[in-house]
XYZ file of N, CA, C and O in Angstrom:
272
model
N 0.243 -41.137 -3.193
C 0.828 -39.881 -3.617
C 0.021 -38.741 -3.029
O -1.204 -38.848 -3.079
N 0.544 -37.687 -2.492
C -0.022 -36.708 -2.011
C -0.026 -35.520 -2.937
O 0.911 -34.995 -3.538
N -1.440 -35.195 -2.905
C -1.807 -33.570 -3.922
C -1.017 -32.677 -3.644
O -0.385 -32.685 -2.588
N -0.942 -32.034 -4.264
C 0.157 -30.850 -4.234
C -0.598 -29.832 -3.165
O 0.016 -29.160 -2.335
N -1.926 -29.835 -3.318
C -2.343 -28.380 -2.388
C -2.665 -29.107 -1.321
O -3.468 -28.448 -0.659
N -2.365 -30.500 -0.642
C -2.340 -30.766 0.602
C -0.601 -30.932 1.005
O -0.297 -31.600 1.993
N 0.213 -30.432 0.362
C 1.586 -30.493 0.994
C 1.800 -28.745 0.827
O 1.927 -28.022 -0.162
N 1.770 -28.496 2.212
C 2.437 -27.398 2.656
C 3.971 -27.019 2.625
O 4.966 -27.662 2.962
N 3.811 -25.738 2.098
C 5.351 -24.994 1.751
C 6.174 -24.855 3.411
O 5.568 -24.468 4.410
N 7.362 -25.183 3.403
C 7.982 -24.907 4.802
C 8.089 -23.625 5.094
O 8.091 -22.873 4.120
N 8.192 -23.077 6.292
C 7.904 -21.891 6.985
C 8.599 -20.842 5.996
O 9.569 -21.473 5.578
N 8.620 -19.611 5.415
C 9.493 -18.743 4.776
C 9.668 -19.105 3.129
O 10.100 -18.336 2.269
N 9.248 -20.377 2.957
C 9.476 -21.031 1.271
C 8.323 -20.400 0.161
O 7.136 -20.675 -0.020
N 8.991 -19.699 -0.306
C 7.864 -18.950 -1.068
C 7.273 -20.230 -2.422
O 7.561 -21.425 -2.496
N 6.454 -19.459 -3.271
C 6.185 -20.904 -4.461
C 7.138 -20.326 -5.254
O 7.252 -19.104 -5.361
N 8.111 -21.445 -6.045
C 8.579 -21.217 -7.002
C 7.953 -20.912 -8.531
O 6.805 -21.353 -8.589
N 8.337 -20.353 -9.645
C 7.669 -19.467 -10.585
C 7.096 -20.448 -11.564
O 7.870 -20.628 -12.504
N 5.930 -21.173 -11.645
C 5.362 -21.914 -12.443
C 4.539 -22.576 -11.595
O 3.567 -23.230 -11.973
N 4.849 -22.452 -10.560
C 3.794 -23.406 -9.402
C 2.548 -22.446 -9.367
O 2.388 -21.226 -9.366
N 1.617 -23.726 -9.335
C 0.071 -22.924 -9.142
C -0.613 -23.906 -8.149
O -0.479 -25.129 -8.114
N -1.307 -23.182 -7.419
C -1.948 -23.407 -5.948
C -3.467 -23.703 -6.585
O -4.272 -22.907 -7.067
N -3.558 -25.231 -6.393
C -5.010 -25.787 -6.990
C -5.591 -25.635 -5.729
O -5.074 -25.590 -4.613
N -7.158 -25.537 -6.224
C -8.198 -25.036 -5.153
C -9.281 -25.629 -6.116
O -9.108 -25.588 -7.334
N -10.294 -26.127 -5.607
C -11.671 -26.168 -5.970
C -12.390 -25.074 -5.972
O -12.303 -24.137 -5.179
N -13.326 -25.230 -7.148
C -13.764 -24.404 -7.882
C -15.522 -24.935 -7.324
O -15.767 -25.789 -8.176
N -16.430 -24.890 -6.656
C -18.245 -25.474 -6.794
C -18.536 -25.187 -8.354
O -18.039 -24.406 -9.165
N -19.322 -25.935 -8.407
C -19.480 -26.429 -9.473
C -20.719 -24.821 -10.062
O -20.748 -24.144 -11.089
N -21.306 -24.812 -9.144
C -21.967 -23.394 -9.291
C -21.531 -22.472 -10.011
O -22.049 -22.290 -11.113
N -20.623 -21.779 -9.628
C -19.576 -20.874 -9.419
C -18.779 -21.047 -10.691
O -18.501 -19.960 -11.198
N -18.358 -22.030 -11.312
C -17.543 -22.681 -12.591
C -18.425 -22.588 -13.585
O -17.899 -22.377 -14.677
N -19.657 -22.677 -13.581
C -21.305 -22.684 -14.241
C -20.584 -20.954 -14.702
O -20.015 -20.577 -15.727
N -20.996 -20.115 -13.213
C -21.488 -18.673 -13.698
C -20.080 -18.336 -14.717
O -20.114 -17.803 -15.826
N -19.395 -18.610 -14.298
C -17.686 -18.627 -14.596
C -17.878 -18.375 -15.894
O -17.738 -17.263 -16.404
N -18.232 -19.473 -16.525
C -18.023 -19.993 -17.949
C -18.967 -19.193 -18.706
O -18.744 -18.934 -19.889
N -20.096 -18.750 -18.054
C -21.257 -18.405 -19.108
C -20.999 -16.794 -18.961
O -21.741 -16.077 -19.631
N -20.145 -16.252 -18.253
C -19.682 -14.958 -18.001
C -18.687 -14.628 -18.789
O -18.607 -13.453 -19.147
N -17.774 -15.529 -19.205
C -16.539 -15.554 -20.178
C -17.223 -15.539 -21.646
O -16.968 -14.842 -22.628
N -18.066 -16.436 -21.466
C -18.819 -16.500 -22.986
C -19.515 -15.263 -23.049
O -19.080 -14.526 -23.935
N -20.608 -14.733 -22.284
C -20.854 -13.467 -23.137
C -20.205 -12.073 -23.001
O -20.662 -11.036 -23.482
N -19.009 -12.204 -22.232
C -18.174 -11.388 -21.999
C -17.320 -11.096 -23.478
O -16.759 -10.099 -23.931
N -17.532 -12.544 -23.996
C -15.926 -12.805 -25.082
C -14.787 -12.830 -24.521
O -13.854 -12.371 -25.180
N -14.461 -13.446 -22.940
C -13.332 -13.534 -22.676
C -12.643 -14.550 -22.271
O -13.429 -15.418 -21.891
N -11.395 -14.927 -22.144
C -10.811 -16.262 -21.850
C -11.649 -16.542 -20.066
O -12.408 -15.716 -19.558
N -11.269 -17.801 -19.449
C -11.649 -17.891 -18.283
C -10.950 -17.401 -17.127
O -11.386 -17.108 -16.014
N -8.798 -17.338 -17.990
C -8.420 -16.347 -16.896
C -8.734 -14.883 -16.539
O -8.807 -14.229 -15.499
N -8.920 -14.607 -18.134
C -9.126 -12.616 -18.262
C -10.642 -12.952 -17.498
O -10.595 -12.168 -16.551
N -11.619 -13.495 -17.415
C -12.744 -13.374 -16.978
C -12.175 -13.393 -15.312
O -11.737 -12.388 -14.752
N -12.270 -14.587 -14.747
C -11.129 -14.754 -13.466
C -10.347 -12.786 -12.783
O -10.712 -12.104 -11.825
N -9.219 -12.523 -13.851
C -8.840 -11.209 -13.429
C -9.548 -9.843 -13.430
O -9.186 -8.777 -12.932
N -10.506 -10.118 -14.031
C -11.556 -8.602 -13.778
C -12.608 -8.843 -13.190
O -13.397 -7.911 -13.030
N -12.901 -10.044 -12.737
C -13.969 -10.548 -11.497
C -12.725 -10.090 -10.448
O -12.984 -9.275 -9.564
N -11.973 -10.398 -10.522
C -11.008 -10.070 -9.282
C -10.470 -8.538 -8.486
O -10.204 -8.101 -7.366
N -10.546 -7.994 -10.307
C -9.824 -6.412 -10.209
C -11.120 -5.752 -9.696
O -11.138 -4.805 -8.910
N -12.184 -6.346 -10.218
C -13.381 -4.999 -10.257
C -13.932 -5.187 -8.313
O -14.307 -4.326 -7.518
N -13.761 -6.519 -8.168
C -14.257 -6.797 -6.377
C -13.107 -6.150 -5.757
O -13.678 -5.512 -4.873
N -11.732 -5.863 -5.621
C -10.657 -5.671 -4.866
C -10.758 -4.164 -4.638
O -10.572 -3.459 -3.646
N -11.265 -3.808 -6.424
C -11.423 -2.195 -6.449
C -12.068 -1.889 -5.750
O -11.860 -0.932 -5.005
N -13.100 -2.610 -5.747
C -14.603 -1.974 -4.817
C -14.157 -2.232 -3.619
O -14.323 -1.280 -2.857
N -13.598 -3.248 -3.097
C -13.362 -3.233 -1.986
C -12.165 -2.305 -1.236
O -11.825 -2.418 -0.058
N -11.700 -1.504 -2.075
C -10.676 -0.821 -1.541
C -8.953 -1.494 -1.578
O -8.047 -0.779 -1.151
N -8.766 -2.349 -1.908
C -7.595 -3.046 -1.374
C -7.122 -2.856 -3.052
O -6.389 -3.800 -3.349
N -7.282 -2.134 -3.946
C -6.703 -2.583 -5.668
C -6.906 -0.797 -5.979
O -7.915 -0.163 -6.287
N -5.311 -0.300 -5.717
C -5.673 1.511 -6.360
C -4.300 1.898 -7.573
O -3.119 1.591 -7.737
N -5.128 2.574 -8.090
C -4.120 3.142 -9.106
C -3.778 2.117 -10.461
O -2.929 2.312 -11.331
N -4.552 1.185 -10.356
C -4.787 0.208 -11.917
C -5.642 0.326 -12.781
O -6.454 -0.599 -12.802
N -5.878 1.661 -14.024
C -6.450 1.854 -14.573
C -7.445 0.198 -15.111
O -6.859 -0.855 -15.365
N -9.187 0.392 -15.182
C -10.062 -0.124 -15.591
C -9.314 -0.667 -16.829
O -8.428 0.028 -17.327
N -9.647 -1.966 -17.391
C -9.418 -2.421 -18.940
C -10.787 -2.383 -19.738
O -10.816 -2.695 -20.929
């Protein structure tokens, strides 16, 4: 049986709405993850989306989405 994130979408096939694109996580990285959610008080996705919002911001590419 082949993993889902080694079968590629055909040219133009977008993901349909429930599909999620697995990726490895280092084990490192899943460490800081978790202990960032914990003293954050936040789930691992909300932790996940403001590790995301606050790097995109900084990086320029994320405007006009007020801070949470």
């Amino acid at each position: 049986m082949t993993d889902a994130a080694e079968t590629p979408l055909p040219p133009g096939d977008a993901p349909r709405e429930g599909d999620e694109e697995a990726f490895h996580i280092p084990d490192s990285l899943a460490l800081a993850l978790t202990e960032f959610a914990a003293v954050e008080q936040l789930s691992r996705g909300e932790a996940i989306c403001l590790i995301l919002r606050d790097y995109l911001r900084a990086k320029g590419y994320l405007k006009g989405i007020p801070s949470v």
